[in-house]
Short mmCIF file of C-alpha atoms in Angstrom, two decimals:
data_model
loop_
_atom_site.label_atom_id
_atom_site.label_comp_id
_atom_site.label_asym_id
_atom_site.label_seq_id
_atom_site.Cartn_x
_atom_site.Cartn_y
_atom_site.Cartn_z
CA MET A 43 -1.61 5.73 -21.80
CA ALA A 44 0.26 2.64 -20.44
CA SER A 45 4.74 2.37 -21.51
CA ALA A 46 6.63 0.54 -22.89
CA ALA A 47 7.45 -1.93 -20.02
CA GLY A 48 3.58 -1.46 -19.25
CA ARG A 49 2.07 -2.61 -22.28
CA ARG A 50 4.76 -6.13 -22.16
CA LEU A 51 2.94 -6.20 -18.69
CA LEU A 52 0.18 -5.80 -17.69
CA PRO A 53 -2.17 -7.28 -20.93
CA VAL A 54 -5.47 -6.47 -21.49
CA GLY A 55 -7.31 -6.41 -18.28
CA LEU A 56 -5.18 -7.79 -14.71
CA ARG A 57 -5.01 -11.03 -13.91
CA LEU A 58 -5.87 -11.00 -10.01
CA GLN A 59 -4.21 -14.76 -9.81
CA GLN A 60 -0.91 -12.54 -10.22
CA ALA A 61 -1.77 -11.13 -6.84
CA ARG A 62 -0.49 -13.82 -5.00
CA THR A 63 2.94 -13.47 -5.62
CA PRO A 64 6.12 -15.12 -4.30
CA LEU A 65 7.19 -11.05 -2.78
CA THR A 66 3.93 -12.14 -0.57
CA ARG A 67 5.79 -15.34 1.37
CA HIS A 68 7.21 -13.79 5.04
CA SER A 69 6.22 -14.95 8.40
CA PRO A 70 3.58 -13.80 10.35
CA ALA A 71 3.84 -9.35 10.94
CA PRO A 72 4.55 -9.44 14.60
CA CYS A 73 1.31 -8.79 16.55
CA ARG A 74 -0.07 -5.93 18.94
CA ILE A 75 -2.71 -7.41 20.40
CA TYR A 76 -5.34 -4.73 20.78
CA SER A 77 -8.22 -4.63 23.66
CA THR A 78 -11.92 -4.84 22.13
CA ASP A 79 -15.23 -5.47 24.28
CA ALA A 80 -17.94 -7.79 23.98
CA ALA A 81 -20.22 -5.41 22.16
CA PRO A 82 -22.30 -6.69 18.88
CA LYS A 83 -20.15 -6.75 16.39
CA VAL A 84 -21.19 -3.94 13.94
CA VAL A 85 -19.26 -3.45 10.57
CA THR A 86 -18.20 -0.79 10.82
CA LEU A 87 -14.26 1.30 11.16
CA THR A 88 -13.76 3.22 13.57
CA GLU A 89 -13.68 7.64 12.68
CA PHE A 90 -9.86 7.27 13.77
CA GLN A 91 -9.54 4.49 11.35
CA ARG A 92 -11.71 5.54 8.26
CA ARG A 93 -8.99 9.19 8.57
CA LYS A 94 -6.09 6.27 8.33
CA ILE A 95 -7.88 4.59 5.08
CA GLU A 96 -9.13 8.28 3.70
CA ASN A 97 -5.37 9.46 4.34
CA CYS A 98 -4.31 6.56 2.09
CA PHE A 99 -6.25 7.04 -0.29
CA ASP A 100 -5.85 10.31 -0.78
CA PHE A 101 -2.66 9.52 -1.42
CA TYR A 102 -2.39 7.20 -4.45
CA ASP A 103 -5.67 9.50 -5.98
CA ILE A 104 -2.31 11.34 -7.98
CA ASN A 105 -4.93 13.32 -10.45
CA ASN A 106 -7.80 13.71 -7.49
CA ASP A 107 -10.52 12.33 -9.44
CA GLY A 108 -12.14 9.91 -6.73
CA ILE A 109 -10.82 6.88 -8.17
CA LEU A 110 -7.76 4.92 -8.12
CA ARG A 111 -6.58 3.64 -11.85
CA PHE A 112 -3.35 1.52 -12.41
CA ASP A 113 -2.79 3.07 -15.77
CA GLU A 114 -3.79 7.16 -14.52
CA ASP A 115 -2.38 7.17 -10.75
CA PHE A 116 0.24 4.08 -10.60
CA GLU A 117 1.70 4.89 -13.87
CA THR A 118 2.15 8.52 -13.22
CA ALA A 119 4.24 8.05 -9.90
CA LEU A 120 5.89 5.16 -11.59
CA LYS A 121 7.09 7.72 -15.28
CA ALA A 122 7.98 10.30 -11.37
CA TYR A 123 10.36 7.28 -10.61
CA ILE A 124 12.22 7.43 -14.18
CA ARG A 125 12.87 10.46 -13.77
CA LEU A 126 13.70 10.49 -9.69
CA ASN A 127 16.42 6.78 -10.67
CA GLY A 128 17.75 7.98 -14.22
CA TRP A 129 15.93 5.03 -15.10
CA THR A 130 14.52 4.31 -19.22
CA GLU A 131 11.37 2.69 -19.65
CA ASP A 132 13.41 0.15 -21.22
CA SER A 133 16.56 -0.54 -18.51
CA LYS A 134 16.35 -3.68 -16.22
CA GLN A 135 16.37 -2.01 -13.09
CA TYR A 136 12.46 0.32 -14.04
CA VAL A 137 11.27 -2.99 -15.49
CA GLN A 138 11.63 -4.76 -12.21
CA TYR A 139 10.37 -2.35 -10.44
CA TYR A 140 7.91 -2.01 -12.69
CA ARG A 141 6.45 -5.85 -12.02
CA ARG A 142 6.54 -4.45 -8.69
CA TRP A 143 3.96 -1.84 -8.63
CA VAL A 144 2.08 -4.36 -11.00
CA ALA A 145 1.99 -7.06 -7.77
CA PHE A 146 1.03 -4.16 -5.72
CA TRP A 147 -2.15 -3.01 -7.33
CA ASN A 148 -2.84 -6.38 -8.20
CA ASN A 149 -3.04 -7.17 -4.43
CA LEU A 150 -4.92 -4.44 -3.55
CA TYR A 151 -7.86 -5.11 -6.11
CA ALA A 152 -8.04 -8.38 -4.41
CA GLY A 153 -9.81 -6.31 -1.67
CA LYS A 154 -12.00 -5.18 -4.34
CA MET A 155 -13.15 -8.48 -5.31
CA TYR A 156 -12.92 -10.48 -2.28
CA ARG A 157 -15.81 -12.64 -2.77
CA ARG A 158 -16.36 -11.39 -6.09
CA GLU A 159 -16.81 -13.12 -9.20
CA GLY A 160 -14.72 -11.82 -12.53
CA LYS A 161 -12.45 -9.64 -13.65
CA GLY A 162 -14.36 -5.94 -12.33
CA ASP A 163 -13.91 -2.48 -13.71
CA GLN A 164 -10.77 -2.63 -12.79
CA GLN A 165 -10.70 0.58 -10.79
CA ILE A 166 -11.39 1.60 -7.00
CA THR A 167 -13.77 4.56 -6.25
CA ARG A 168 -13.18 6.08 -2.71
CA GLU A 169 -16.13 4.51 -1.84
CA GLU A 170 -15.57 0.64 -2.36
CA PHE A 171 -11.32 1.31 -1.19
CA ARG A 172 -13.86 2.09 2.22
CA THR A 173 -15.83 -0.30 1.69
CA MET A 174 -13.08 -3.43 1.27
CA TRP A 175 -11.20 -1.95 4.36
CA THR A 176 -14.44 -1.61 6.43
CA GLN A 177 -14.55 -5.37 5.99
CA ALA A 178 -11.59 -6.42 6.25
CA LEU A 179 -10.56 -4.52 9.84
CA THR A 180 -14.14 -4.25 11.52
CA ASN A 181 -13.10 -5.67 14.99
CA ARG A 182 -9.80 -7.02 13.65
CA THR A 183 -7.59 -6.96 17.09
CA ASP A 184 -4.56 -8.91 15.36
CA ILE A 185 -4.20 -8.34 10.82
CA ASN A 186 -2.09 -11.56 10.55
CA LYS A 187 -6.52 -12.43 11.01
CA ALA A 188 -7.34 -9.91 8.51
CA PRO A 189 -8.03 -11.53 4.97
CA ARG A 190 -5.16 -13.07 3.11
CA TRP A 191 -5.49 -9.72 0.55
CA VAL A 192 -4.53 -7.96 3.41
CA ARG A 193 -1.22 -9.76 4.93
CA ASP A 194 0.06 -10.33 1.30
CA LEU A 195 -0.72 -6.23 0.98
CA ILE A 196 2.20 -5.65 4.12
CA PRO A 197 5.19 -6.64 2.39
CA ASN A 198 3.83 -6.38 -1.29
CA THR A 199 4.11 -2.31 -0.21
CA TYR A 200 7.20 -2.43 1.61
CA HIS A 201 8.73 -4.06 -1.60
CA ALA A 202 6.72 -1.25 -3.68
CA ILE A 203 8.58 1.28 -1.60
CA ASP A 204 11.82 -0.53 -2.33
CA THR A 205 13.53 1.11 -4.89
CA ASP A 206 16.53 -0.28 -5.29
CA GLY A 207 14.82 -3.86 -4.58
CA ASP A 208 17.98 -5.02 -1.20
CA ASN A 209 15.17 -5.68 0.78
CA THR A 210 15.30 -2.40 2.83
CA LEU A 211 13.87 0.88 3.33
CA LYS A 212 15.91 3.65 3.58
CA LEU A 213 15.00 7.46 3.76
CA LYS A 214 15.87 8.49 -0.08
CA ASP A 215 13.26 5.11 -0.50
CA TYR A 216 10.77 7.24 1.77
CA GLU A 217 11.52 10.65 0.48
CA LYS A 218 10.88 9.01 -3.52
CA PHE A 219 7.56 7.46 -2.84
CA PHE A 220 6.46 10.39 -1.36
CA GLU A 221 7.58 12.77 -4.64
CA ALA A 222 6.66 10.31 -7.28
CA PHE A 223 2.95 10.79 -5.52
CA GLY A 224 3.34 14.30 -5.52
CA ARG A 225 3.32 14.20 -1.58
CA ASN A 226 5.96 16.29 -0.53
CA GLY A 227 6.89 18.01 2.53
CA ALA A 228 6.92 15.35 5.37
CA ALA A 229 8.55 12.05 3.97
CA ALA A 230 11.48 12.35 6.35
CA ASP A 231 10.18 13.45 9.24
CA ILE A 232 8.08 10.15 9.03
CA PHE A 233 10.54 8.08 7.90
CA ASN A 234 12.66 8.97 10.86
CA LYS A 235 9.79 7.66 13.25
CA LEU A 236 9.40 4.65 11.04
CA ASP A 237 12.79 3.64 11.97
CA ILE A 238 12.36 2.38 15.69
CA ASN A 239 15.83 1.82 16.63
CA GLY A 240 17.43 4.41 15.03
CA ASP A 241 19.71 2.33 12.22
CA GLY A 242 18.80 4.52 8.82
CA MET A 243 16.46 2.22 8.14
CA VAL A 244 12.81 0.95 8.39
CA SER A 245 12.97 -3.03 8.72
CA ARG A 246 10.70 -5.69 7.58
CA THR A 247 9.96 -6.13 11.01
CA GLU A 248 9.25 -2.37 11.57
CA TRP A 249 6.98 -1.91 8.66
CA ASP A 250 4.95 -4.43 9.83
CA ILE A 251 4.37 -3.59 13.54
CA HIS A 252 3.36 -0.23 11.43
CA MET A 253 1.18 -1.47 9.35
CA GLN A 254 -0.39 -2.99 11.76
CA ASP A 255 -0.73 0.37 13.87
CA PHE A 256 -1.72 1.57 10.86
CA PHE A 257 -4.83 -0.45 10.20
CA ILE A 258 -5.95 -1.50 13.59
CA SER A 259 -4.51 0.78 16.28
CA GLU A 260 -6.76 3.44 17.97
CA ASP A 261 -3.65 5.15 19.80
CA GLU A 262 -2.97 8.80 17.92
CA THR A 263 1.23 8.40 18.94
CA ARG A 264 1.75 5.32 17.29
CA PRO A 265 3.68 6.33 13.41
CA GLY A 266 2.36 4.27 11.79
CA ASN A 267 -0.42 6.14 11.54
CA HIS A 268 1.35 8.55 9.43
CA LEU A 269 2.88 5.50 6.71
CA TRP A 270 0.45 7.82 3.84
CA GLY A 271 1.39 11.34 5.42
CA TYR A 272 0.71 13.31 8.65
CA LEU A 273 -3.09 12.65 8.99
CA GLN A 274 -5.60 15.64 8.59
#
């Protein structure tokens, strides 16, 4: 059941047009170029990329049913955010925060619907998640050349995690992110690795570098590999 804020902000069927939100307007991600060979292109992820994508899916799949749905997995996390922040469903802070997660979901769902017609079924199965990322990332060496929905997802994810909306990610933001999705235990350790310059926050520049590493890098020492928890 959608919350009161959800009913106001999410009329029947999410609109993919909302995926292109002002939150996505940002300069291109800093580029770390990775070597590639001249072998024929095959539409597949590397084994390491697949592990990272699967880990991301598992993070968001709160009820472990193998399907991502906003009104189940993400609504559950948002209810946890209400508790963690002492908000109410009608509070200004919650309504604004809810909008950021709507933007994130619409953006993510746009990945499934990329080059498809219609509104779809408003859910993403594990196989669909793997397929949309395979199509977006195969043979990429620069995230800035990925489809628009991927490039937009980088700032949208940052803003969704930024609980207080101050355009920085602090340890408390990351800890709440992990706790809201039921992934306790490693948030502080991972955050400290993401904070490259040790200033107590993860800037947009740092975040963009980590996201590029998560999607593309084969270097297992990169902290960005573990944005959604340590790999199994």
